[in-house]
């Protein structure tokens, strides 16, 4: 299977969620994945700040030694559990090769998480981002990351997102699923919007969750290193080292805007009303709340 066989293909299906066919083909290996007790899982719905959180954690794991964070691209430092593509190591194969303590990225909904993470009682950090900014970020990502089918118009993509017909399925089920399980696991549930507003406070939450103490000047260095501007120009975080046939940054850069509230520059009044109405139905009865305004 060559790259041309993953480019602009229709999505396949993994149980109840739409997913890239090559990932579905690799699922048996993912399901059988052996977690280690000191693995830290970074779980997100796509486009919710995964790369940002991953870089913060890698910097914390290396005590703020930023040269060590430049040792490799973020997708090699924090392997993507369910990733499988032709001609490269799968996420599971990458993870088997790296020493503990490992950082593991996943976009899986909580009900599809391999059993081993629960058996080994691994810590998890989940980061959620508001649906409107996620759908806009995802729309641009569909255009630049060619593993996705063509997203069509924004109107069409909004409908597909609301219907859960995008890769990884329903955002609503994903964020609620992880939220409902937060007391059953060693899980820290964070929000992209909080990280934007007060990254120092959120990093302190992470340090406390990890049981780590880090000097104030180290925190300041990590904050600077993981700012959007720094990550956008850093080849180890901006995904520009990915082959252009898979990610075409001339269509839209991976590090696109990095703000909250960009949806307001894209949604029409009618689209916003429709989205809000659907949102209220989907989130009814849940105490999970998001900040949508900039
Ligand atoms: S992926 O492909 O699902 O792993 O993408 P993910 O990393 O989850 O999300 C990408 C969006 O996060 C933004 N980003 C940041 N925002 C603020 N600060 C920092 N440091 C940062 N790093 C990445 C990135 O720009 C994408 O959001 P949009 O809205 O498209 O800009």
Short mmCIF file of N, CA and C in Angstrom, two decimals, residues 75-238:
data_model
loop_
_atom_site.label_atom_id
_atom_site.label_comp_id
_atom_site.label_asym_id
_atom_site.label_seq_id
_atom_site.Cartn_x
_atom_site.Cartn_y
_atom_site.Cartn_z
N UNK A 75 5.45 14.00 16.65
CA UNK A 75 4.75 12.73 16.39
C UNK A 75 5.64 11.52 16.61
N UNK A 76 6.94 11.73 16.78
CA UNK A 76 7.82 10.62 17.18
C UNK A 76 8.08 10.63 18.68
N UNK A 77 8.09 11.82 19.28
CA UNK A 77 8.32 11.89 20.73
C UNK A 77 7.09 11.41 21.50
N UNK A 78 5.91 11.71 20.94
CA UNK A 78 4.66 11.30 21.58
C UNK A 78 3.88 10.49 20.54
N UNK A 79 4.17 9.19 20.44
CA UNK A 79 3.55 8.39 19.37
C UNK A 79 2.02 8.37 19.47
N UNK A 80 1.42 8.24 18.30
CA UNK A 80 -0.03 8.29 18.12
C UNK A 80 -0.53 6.85 18.09
N UNK A 81 -1.09 6.42 19.21
CA UNK A 81 -1.43 5.02 19.47
C UNK A 81 -2.05 4.28 18.28
N UNK A 82 -3.13 4.82 17.73
CA UNK A 82 -3.90 4.07 16.72
C UNK A 82 -3.46 4.38 15.29
N UNK A 83 -2.34 5.11 15.14
CA UNK A 83 -1.87 5.48 13.80
C UNK A 83 -1.28 4.28 13.07
N UNK A 84 -1.70 4.11 11.84
CA UNK A 84 -1.15 3.07 10.97
C UNK A 84 -1.18 3.62 9.55
N UNK A 85 -0.03 3.63 8.91
CA UNK A 85 0.04 4.15 7.53
C UNK A 85 1.10 3.35 6.79
N UNK A 86 1.00 3.31 5.46
CA UNK A 86 1.93 2.49 4.69
C UNK A 86 3.38 2.97 4.82
N UNK A 87 4.30 2.03 4.94
CA UNK A 87 5.72 2.36 4.85
C UNK A 87 6.35 2.96 6.09
N UNK A 88 5.60 3.18 7.14
CA UNK A 88 6.19 3.71 8.38
C UNK A 88 5.74 2.86 9.57
N UNK A 89 6.49 2.99 10.68
CA UNK A 89 6.11 2.23 11.87
C UNK A 89 4.73 2.69 12.34
N UNK A 90 3.94 1.76 12.81
CA UNK A 90 2.64 2.14 13.37
C UNK A 90 2.87 2.78 14.74
N UNK A 91 1.85 3.39 15.29
CA UNK A 91 1.96 3.99 16.63
C UNK A 91 2.38 2.95 17.66
N UNK A 92 1.77 1.77 17.58
CA UNK A 92 2.09 0.70 18.54
C UNK A 92 3.55 0.28 18.39
N UNK A 93 4.01 0.13 17.17
CA UNK A 93 5.42 -0.26 16.95
C UNK A 93 6.37 0.80 17.47
N UNK A 94 6.03 2.06 17.26
CA UNK A 94 6.87 3.15 17.80
C UNK A 94 6.91 3.08 19.32
N UNK A 95 5.75 2.86 19.91
CA UNK A 95 5.66 2.85 21.38
C UNK A 95 6.45 1.68 21.97
N UNK A 96 6.45 0.55 21.27
CA UNK A 96 7.18 -0.61 21.78
C UNK A 96 8.68 -0.33 21.85
N UNK A 97 9.14 0.60 21.00
CA UNK A 97 10.58 0.88 20.92
C UNK A 97 11.04 1.93 21.92
N UNK A 98 10.14 2.72 22.47
CA UNK A 98 10.64 3.82 23.30
C UNK A 98 10.65 3.45 24.79
N UNK A 99 11.66 3.98 25.50
CA UNK A 99 11.77 3.64 26.93
C UNK A 99 10.72 4.34 27.77
N UNK A 100 10.45 3.79 28.92
CA UNK A 100 9.54 4.43 29.88
C UNK A 100 10.27 5.59 30.54
N UNK A 101 9.54 6.59 31.01
CA UNK A 101 8.09 6.73 30.96
C UNK A 101 7.64 7.29 29.62
N UNK A 102 6.60 6.68 29.07
CA UNK A 102 6.16 7.07 27.72
C UNK A 102 4.97 8.04 27.77
N UNK A 103 4.95 8.93 26.79
CA UNK A 103 3.77 9.77 26.55
C UNK A 103 3.07 9.18 25.34
N UNK A 104 1.77 8.98 25.43
CA UNK A 104 1.00 8.32 24.36
C UNK A 104 -0.15 9.23 23.94
N UNK A 105 -0.25 9.47 22.64
CA UNK A 105 -1.37 10.29 22.12
C UNK A 105 -2.48 9.39 21.58
N UNK A 106 -3.71 9.74 21.90
CA UNK A 106 -4.84 9.05 21.25
C UNK A 106 -6.00 10.01 21.02
N UNK A 107 -6.77 9.73 19.97
CA UNK A 107 -8.03 10.44 19.77
C UNK A 107 -9.21 9.49 20.01
N UNK A 108 -8.96 8.33 20.54
CA UNK A 108 -10.05 7.35 20.68
C UNK A 108 -11.10 7.82 21.68
N UNK A 109 -12.37 7.54 21.39
CA UNK A 109 -13.40 7.78 22.42
C UNK A 109 -13.16 6.82 23.58
N UNK A 110 -13.61 7.18 24.75
CA UNK A 110 -13.24 6.42 25.95
C UNK A 110 -13.68 4.95 25.86
N UNK A 111 -14.81 4.67 25.20
CA UNK A 111 -15.29 3.28 25.19
C UNK A 111 -14.45 2.40 24.26
N UNK A 112 -13.59 2.98 23.44
CA UNK A 112 -12.74 2.15 22.57
C UNK A 112 -11.29 2.08 23.06
N UNK A 113 -11.02 2.63 24.21
CA UNK A 113 -9.65 2.61 24.73
C UNK A 113 -9.22 1.17 25.02
N UNK A 114 -8.01 0.76 24.55
CA UNK A 114 -7.56 -0.61 24.86
C UNK A 114 -7.58 -0.87 26.37
N UNK A 115 -8.03 -2.07 26.75
CA UNK A 115 -8.28 -2.42 28.16
C UNK A 115 -7.06 -2.23 29.05
N UNK A 116 -5.90 -2.43 28.47
CA UNK A 116 -4.66 -2.40 29.24
C UNK A 116 -4.43 -1.07 30.00
N UNK A 117 -4.92 0.04 29.47
CA UNK A 117 -4.74 1.33 30.17
C UNK A 117 -5.48 1.32 31.51
N UNK A 118 -6.65 0.71 31.50
CA UNK A 118 -7.43 0.61 32.74
C UNK A 118 -6.78 -0.42 33.68
N UNK A 119 -6.38 -1.55 33.11
CA UNK A 119 -5.77 -2.60 33.94
C UNK A 119 -4.51 -2.09 34.65
N UNK A 120 -3.74 -1.26 33.95
CA UNK A 120 -2.49 -0.76 34.55
C UNK A 120 -2.72 0.56 35.30
N UNK A 121 -3.97 0.99 35.33
CA UNK A 121 -4.35 2.22 36.04
C UNK A 121 -3.50 3.43 35.62
N UNK A 122 -3.34 3.57 34.31
CA UNK A 122 -2.50 4.66 33.78
C UNK A 122 -3.17 6.02 33.99
N UNK A 123 -2.35 7.03 34.21
CA UNK A 123 -2.88 8.39 34.28
C UNK A 123 -3.24 8.87 32.87
N UNK A 124 -4.28 9.69 32.82
CA UNK A 124 -4.76 10.23 31.54
C UNK A 124 -4.97 11.74 31.69
N UNK A 125 -4.53 12.48 30.69
CA UNK A 125 -4.93 13.89 30.61
C UNK A 125 -5.77 14.06 29.35
N UNK A 126 -6.99 14.49 29.55
CA UNK A 126 -7.91 14.74 28.43
C UNK A 126 -8.00 16.24 28.23
N UNK A 127 -7.88 16.69 26.99
CA UNK A 127 -8.11 18.10 26.72
C UNK A 127 -9.27 18.26 25.75
N UNK A 128 -10.23 19.10 26.14
CA UNK A 128 -11.40 19.36 25.31
C UNK A 128 -11.37 20.80 24.83
N UNK A 129 -11.95 21.02 23.66
CA UNK A 129 -12.04 22.37 23.09
C UNK A 129 -13.46 22.57 22.61
N UNK A 130 -13.93 23.80 22.61
CA UNK A 130 -15.33 24.01 22.25
C UNK A 130 -15.61 23.58 20.80
N UNK A 131 -16.82 23.07 20.60
CA UNK A 131 -17.20 22.43 19.33
C UNK A 131 -17.05 23.35 18.14
N UNK A 132 -17.36 24.63 18.31
CA UNK A 132 -17.35 25.53 17.14
C UNK A 132 -15.93 25.78 16.65
N UNK A 133 -15.00 25.96 17.57
CA UNK A 133 -13.61 26.13 17.14
C UNK A 133 -13.03 24.81 16.62
N UNK A 134 -13.45 23.70 17.20
CA UNK A 134 -12.98 22.40 16.71
C UNK A 134 -13.44 22.19 15.27
N UNK A 135 -14.69 22.47 14.99
CA UNK A 135 -15.19 22.17 13.64
C UNK A 135 -14.48 23.05 12.59
N UNK A 136 -14.18 24.29 12.94
CA UNK A 136 -13.46 25.15 11.98
C UNK A 136 -12.02 24.65 11.80
N UNK A 137 -11.37 24.36 12.90
CA UNK A 137 -9.99 23.85 12.82
C UNK A 137 -9.96 22.54 12.01
N UNK A 138 -10.97 21.70 12.25
CA UNK A 138 -11.04 20.39 11.56
C UNK A 138 -11.27 20.60 10.06
N UNK A 139 -12.09 21.59 9.72
CA UNK A 139 -12.39 21.86 8.31
C UNK A 139 -11.09 22.21 7.55
N UNK A 140 -10.29 23.07 8.16
CA UNK A 140 -9.01 23.42 7.52
C UNK A 140 -8.06 22.23 7.51
N UNK A 141 -8.10 21.43 8.57
CA UNK A 141 -7.22 20.26 8.65
C UNK A 141 -7.60 19.22 7.60
N UNK A 142 -8.89 19.04 7.38
CA UNK A 142 -9.34 18.13 6.32
C UNK A 142 -8.74 18.55 4.97
N UNK A 143 -8.63 19.87 4.77
CA UNK A 143 -8.10 20.33 3.49
C UNK A 143 -6.61 20.04 3.36
N UNK A 144 -5.86 20.28 4.41
CA UNK A 144 -4.40 20.16 4.31
C UNK A 144 -3.90 18.74 4.56
N UNK A 145 -4.57 17.97 5.38
CA UNK A 145 -4.13 16.60 5.69
C UNK A 145 -4.88 15.65 4.78
N UNK A 146 -4.16 15.12 3.79
CA UNK A 146 -4.81 14.44 2.67
C UNK A 146 -5.32 13.04 2.99
N UNK A 147 -5.10 12.61 4.25
CA UNK A 147 -5.66 11.32 4.65
C UNK A 147 -7.20 11.42 4.74
N UNK A 148 -7.70 12.67 4.78
CA UNK A 148 -9.15 12.87 4.88
C UNK A 148 -9.80 12.93 3.51
N UNK A 149 -11.07 12.56 3.45
CA UNK A 149 -11.80 12.81 2.21
C UNK A 149 -11.94 14.32 2.01
N UNK A 150 -12.30 14.74 0.82
CA UNK A 150 -12.53 16.16 0.57
C UNK A 150 -13.65 16.66 1.50
N UNK A 151 -13.42 17.75 2.23
CA UNK A 151 -14.46 18.19 3.19
C UNK A 151 -15.67 18.86 2.56
N UNK A 152 -15.59 19.20 1.27
CA UNK A 152 -16.72 19.91 0.64
C UNK A 152 -16.79 21.35 1.13
N UNK A 153 -17.98 21.94 1.08
CA UNK A 153 -18.14 23.32 1.55
C UNK A 153 -18.20 23.33 3.08
N UNK A 154 -18.04 24.51 3.67
CA UNK A 154 -18.14 24.59 5.14
C UNK A 154 -19.53 24.14 5.59
N UNK A 155 -20.56 24.51 4.84
CA UNK A 155 -21.92 24.09 5.20
C UNK A 155 -22.03 22.57 5.25
N UNK A 156 -21.47 21.93 4.23
CA UNK A 156 -21.52 20.46 4.18
C UNK A 156 -20.73 19.86 5.34
N UNK A 157 -19.59 20.48 5.64
CA UNK A 157 -18.75 19.93 6.70
C UNK A 157 -19.42 20.11 8.07
N UNK A 158 -20.07 21.26 8.26
CA UNK A 158 -20.78 21.49 9.53
C UNK A 158 -21.84 20.40 9.74
N UNK A 159 -22.53 20.08 8.66
CA UNK A 159 -23.57 19.05 8.76
C UNK A 159 -22.94 17.68 9.09
N UNK A 160 -21.83 17.36 8.42
CA UNK A 160 -21.16 16.08 8.67
C UNK A 160 -20.69 16.01 10.13
N UNK A 161 -20.17 17.13 10.64
CA UNK A 161 -19.71 17.18 12.03
C UNK A 161 -20.88 16.97 13.00
N UNK A 162 -21.98 17.66 12.75
CA UNK A 162 -23.15 17.52 13.62
C UNK A 162 -23.68 16.08 13.58
N UNK A 163 -23.58 15.46 12.42
CA UNK A 163 -24.07 14.08 12.26
C UNK A 163 -23.06 13.04 12.76
N UNK A 164 -21.91 13.47 13.21
CA UNK A 164 -20.88 12.51 13.68
C UNK A 164 -20.25 11.74 12.54
N UNK A 165 -20.30 12.32 11.32
CA UNK A 165 -19.80 11.59 10.15
C UNK A 165 -18.42 12.07 9.73
N UNK A 166 -17.63 12.52 10.69
CA UNK A 166 -16.24 12.90 10.44
C UNK A 166 -15.35 11.90 11.18
N UNK A 167 -14.04 11.93 10.89
CA UNK A 167 -13.14 10.97 11.53
C UNK A 167 -13.23 11.12 13.06
N UNK A 168 -13.37 10.00 13.73
CA UNK A 168 -13.54 9.88 15.19
C UNK A 168 -14.96 10.15 15.66
N UNK A 169 -15.87 10.39 14.72
CA UNK A 169 -17.28 10.42 15.07
C UNK A 169 -17.72 11.66 15.82
N UNK A 170 -18.72 11.48 16.65
CA UNK A 170 -19.40 12.60 17.31
C UNK A 170 -18.51 13.27 18.36
N UNK A 171 -18.29 14.57 18.17
CA UNK A 171 -17.57 15.36 19.20
C UNK A 171 -18.35 15.31 20.51
N UNK A 172 -19.68 15.41 20.40
CA UNK A 172 -20.54 15.48 21.59
C UNK A 172 -20.37 14.22 22.45
N UNK A 173 -20.39 13.06 21.78
CA UNK A 173 -20.23 11.80 22.52
C UNK A 173 -18.82 11.69 23.10
N UNK A 174 -17.85 12.17 22.35
CA UNK A 174 -16.44 12.06 22.78
C UNK A 174 -16.21 12.84 24.06
N UNK A 175 -16.56 14.13 24.04
CA UNK A 175 -16.28 14.96 25.23
C UNK A 175 -17.12 14.51 26.43
N UNK A 176 -18.36 14.08 26.18
CA UNK A 176 -19.21 13.65 27.30
C UNK A 176 -18.73 12.29 27.81
N UNK A 177 -18.34 11.42 26.89
CA UNK A 177 -17.87 10.08 27.28
C UNK A 177 -16.69 10.16 28.23
N UNK A 178 -15.71 10.96 27.88
CA UNK A 178 -14.52 11.10 28.76
C UNK A 178 -14.88 11.82 30.05
N UNK A 179 -15.76 12.81 29.97
CA UNK A 179 -16.18 13.58 31.16
C UNK A 179 -16.85 12.66 32.18
N UNK A 180 -17.73 11.78 31.67
CA UNK A 180 -18.46 10.90 32.58
C UNK A 180 -17.56 9.88 33.26
N UNK A 181 -16.44 9.56 32.65
CA UNK A 181 -15.55 8.54 33.21
C UNK A 181 -14.46 9.16 34.11
N UNK A 182 -14.51 10.48 34.30
CA UNK A 182 -13.34 11.12 34.91
C UNK A 182 -13.10 10.68 36.35
N UNK A 183 -14.15 10.23 37.06
CA UNK A 183 -13.94 9.81 38.45
C UNK A 183 -13.51 8.35 38.55
N UNK A 184 -13.68 7.61 37.43
CA UNK A 184 -13.32 6.18 37.46
C UNK A 184 -11.87 5.96 37.13
N UNK A 185 -11.21 6.99 36.65
CA UNK A 185 -9.82 6.85 36.23
C UNK A 185 -8.99 7.91 36.92
N UNK A 186 -7.67 7.77 36.81
CA UNK A 186 -6.79 8.85 37.26
C UNK A 186 -6.71 9.83 36.09
N UNK A 187 -7.70 10.68 36.02
CA UNK A 187 -7.87 11.50 34.83
C UNK A 187 -7.95 12.99 35.17
N UNK A 188 -7.19 13.78 34.45
CA UNK A 188 -7.26 15.23 34.57
C UNK A 188 -7.94 15.74 33.31
N UNK A 189 -9.05 16.45 33.47
CA UNK A 189 -9.83 16.92 32.32
C UNK A 189 -9.56 18.42 32.16
N UNK A 190 -8.94 18.78 31.07
CA UNK A 190 -8.56 20.18 30.84
C UNK A 190 -9.32 20.76 29.65
N UNK A 191 -9.30 22.08 29.56
CA UNK A 191 -9.95 22.78 28.45
C UNK A 191 -8.95 23.67 27.72
N UNK A 192 -9.00 23.63 26.41
CA UNK A 192 -8.15 24.47 25.56
C UNK A 192 -8.34 25.95 25.94
N UNK A 193 -9.59 26.33 26.18
CA UNK A 193 -9.89 27.74 26.45
C UNK A 193 -9.22 28.20 27.76
N UNK A 194 -9.18 27.31 28.76
CA UNK A 194 -8.49 27.66 30.01
C UNK A 194 -6.99 27.78 29.78
N UNK A 195 -6.47 26.89 28.95
CA UNK A 195 -5.03 26.92 28.65
C UNK A 195 -4.67 28.23 27.94
N UNK A 196 -5.55 28.70 27.07
CA UNK A 196 -5.31 29.97 26.39
C UNK A 196 -5.33 31.13 27.39
N UNK A 197 -6.32 31.09 28.30
CA UNK A 197 -6.51 32.22 29.22
C UNK A 197 -5.41 32.28 30.26
N UNK A 198 -5.03 31.15 30.81
CA UNK A 198 -4.06 31.16 31.91
C UNK A 198 -3.19 29.90 31.87
N UNK A 199 -2.26 29.86 30.91
CA UNK A 199 -1.46 28.64 30.76
C UNK A 199 -0.63 28.30 32.00
N UNK A 200 -0.21 29.32 32.75
CA UNK A 200 0.58 29.05 33.96
C UNK A 200 -0.24 28.24 34.97
N UNK A 201 -1.48 28.65 35.15
CA UNK A 201 -2.35 27.94 36.10
C UNK A 201 -2.60 26.50 35.63
N UNK A 202 -2.80 26.32 34.33
CA UNK A 202 -3.07 24.97 33.80
C UNK A 202 -1.83 24.09 33.92
N UNK A 203 -0.66 24.67 33.70
CA UNK A 203 0.58 23.89 33.85
C UNK A 203 0.76 23.49 35.32
N UNK A 204 0.38 24.38 36.23
CA UNK A 204 0.46 24.02 37.66
C UNK A 204 -0.48 22.85 37.96
N UNK A 205 -1.66 22.85 37.35
CA UNK A 205 -2.60 21.72 37.54
C UNK A 205 -1.96 20.41 37.06
N UNK A 206 -1.30 20.50 35.90
CA UNK A 206 -0.66 19.31 35.33
C UNK A 206 0.45 18.81 36.26
N UNK A 207 1.26 19.75 36.76
CA UNK A 207 2.37 19.36 37.65
C UNK A 207 1.84 18.69 38.91
N UNK A 208 0.77 19.25 39.43
CA UNK A 208 0.18 18.67 40.64
C UNK A 208 -0.35 17.26 40.35
N UNK A 209 -1.00 17.12 39.21
CA UNK A 209 -1.55 15.81 38.82
C UNK A 209 -0.43 14.77 38.66
N UNK A 210 0.71 15.23 38.13
CA UNK A 210 1.83 14.32 37.91
C UNK A 210 2.66 14.12 39.18
N UNK A 211 2.40 14.94 40.19
CA UNK A 211 3.19 14.86 41.42
C UNK A 211 4.62 15.33 41.20
N UNK A 212 4.78 16.33 40.33
CA UNK A 212 6.13 16.83 40.03
C UNK A 212 6.26 18.26 40.53
N UNK A 213 7.48 18.58 40.94
CA UNK A 213 7.76 19.98 41.29
C UNK A 213 8.80 20.51 40.33
N UNK A 214 8.55 21.70 39.83
CA UNK A 214 9.44 22.29 38.83
C UNK A 214 9.67 23.74 39.24
N UNK A 215 10.92 24.21 39.09
CA UNK A 215 11.25 25.59 39.49
C UNK A 215 10.43 26.59 38.67
N UNK A 216 10.13 27.71 39.28
CA UNK A 216 9.33 28.76 38.63
C UNK A 216 9.95 29.19 37.30
N UNK A 217 11.28 29.29 37.27
CA UNK A 217 11.94 29.73 36.02
C UNK A 217 11.80 28.66 34.92
N UNK A 218 11.72 27.42 35.34
CA UNK A 218 11.52 26.34 34.35
C UNK A 218 10.11 26.44 33.77
N UNK A 219 9.14 26.71 34.63
CA UNK A 219 7.76 26.89 34.16
C UNK A 219 7.72 28.04 33.15
N UNK A 220 8.41 29.12 33.47
CA UNK A 220 8.42 30.29 32.58
C UNK A 220 9.03 29.92 31.22
N UNK A 221 10.09 29.10 31.26
CA UNK A 221 10.73 28.67 30.00
C UNK A 221 9.78 27.78 29.18
N UNK A 222 9.09 26.89 29.87
CA UNK A 222 8.15 26.00 29.18
C UNK A 222 7.00 26.82 28.57
N UNK A 223 6.53 27.81 29.32
CA UNK A 223 5.44 28.66 28.83
C UNK A 223 5.85 29.36 27.53
N UNK A 224 7.05 29.88 27.51
CA UNK A 224 7.52 30.58 26.31
C UNK A 224 7.66 29.59 25.14
N UNK A 225 8.29 28.47 25.42
CA UNK A 225 8.56 27.46 24.40
C UNK A 225 7.27 26.91 23.77
N UNK A 226 6.20 26.86 24.56
CA UNK A 226 4.95 26.25 24.06
C UNK A 226 3.91 27.30 23.65
N UNK A 227 4.34 28.56 23.55
CA UNK A 227 3.41 29.58 23.04
C UNK A 227 3.14 29.26 21.56
N UNK A 228 2.02 29.72 21.07
CA UNK A 228 1.66 29.43 19.67
C UNK A 228 2.75 29.92 18.72
N UNK A 229 3.25 31.13 18.94
CA UNK A 229 4.26 31.71 18.04
C UNK A 229 5.52 30.84 18.00
N UNK A 230 5.95 30.37 19.15
CA UNK A 230 7.16 29.53 19.19
C UNK A 230 6.91 28.17 18.53
N UNK A 231 5.76 27.59 18.82
CA UNK A 231 5.48 26.26 18.25
C UNK A 231 5.26 26.33 16.74
N UNK A 232 4.77 27.46 16.28
CA UNK A 232 4.53 27.62 14.83
C UNK A 232 5.85 27.64 14.06
N UNK A 233 6.90 28.21 14.66
CA UNK A 233 8.16 28.28 13.91
C UNK A 233 9.11 27.13 14.24
N UNK A 234 8.70 26.25 15.14
CA UNK A 234 9.58 25.15 15.56
C UNK A 234 9.31 23.90 14.69
N UNK A 235 10.30 23.48 13.89
CA UNK A 235 10.07 22.32 13.02
C UNK A 235 9.76 21.02 13.79
N UNK A 236 10.12 20.98 15.07
CA UNK A 236 9.82 19.78 15.87
C UNK A 236 8.37 19.76 16.36
N UNK A 237 7.64 20.87 16.16
CA UNK A 237 6.24 20.89 16.61
C UNK A 237 5.25 21.27 15.51
N UNK A 238 5.73 21.87 14.41
CA UNK A 238 4.75 22.45 13.45
C UNK A 238 4.34 21.51 12.32
#
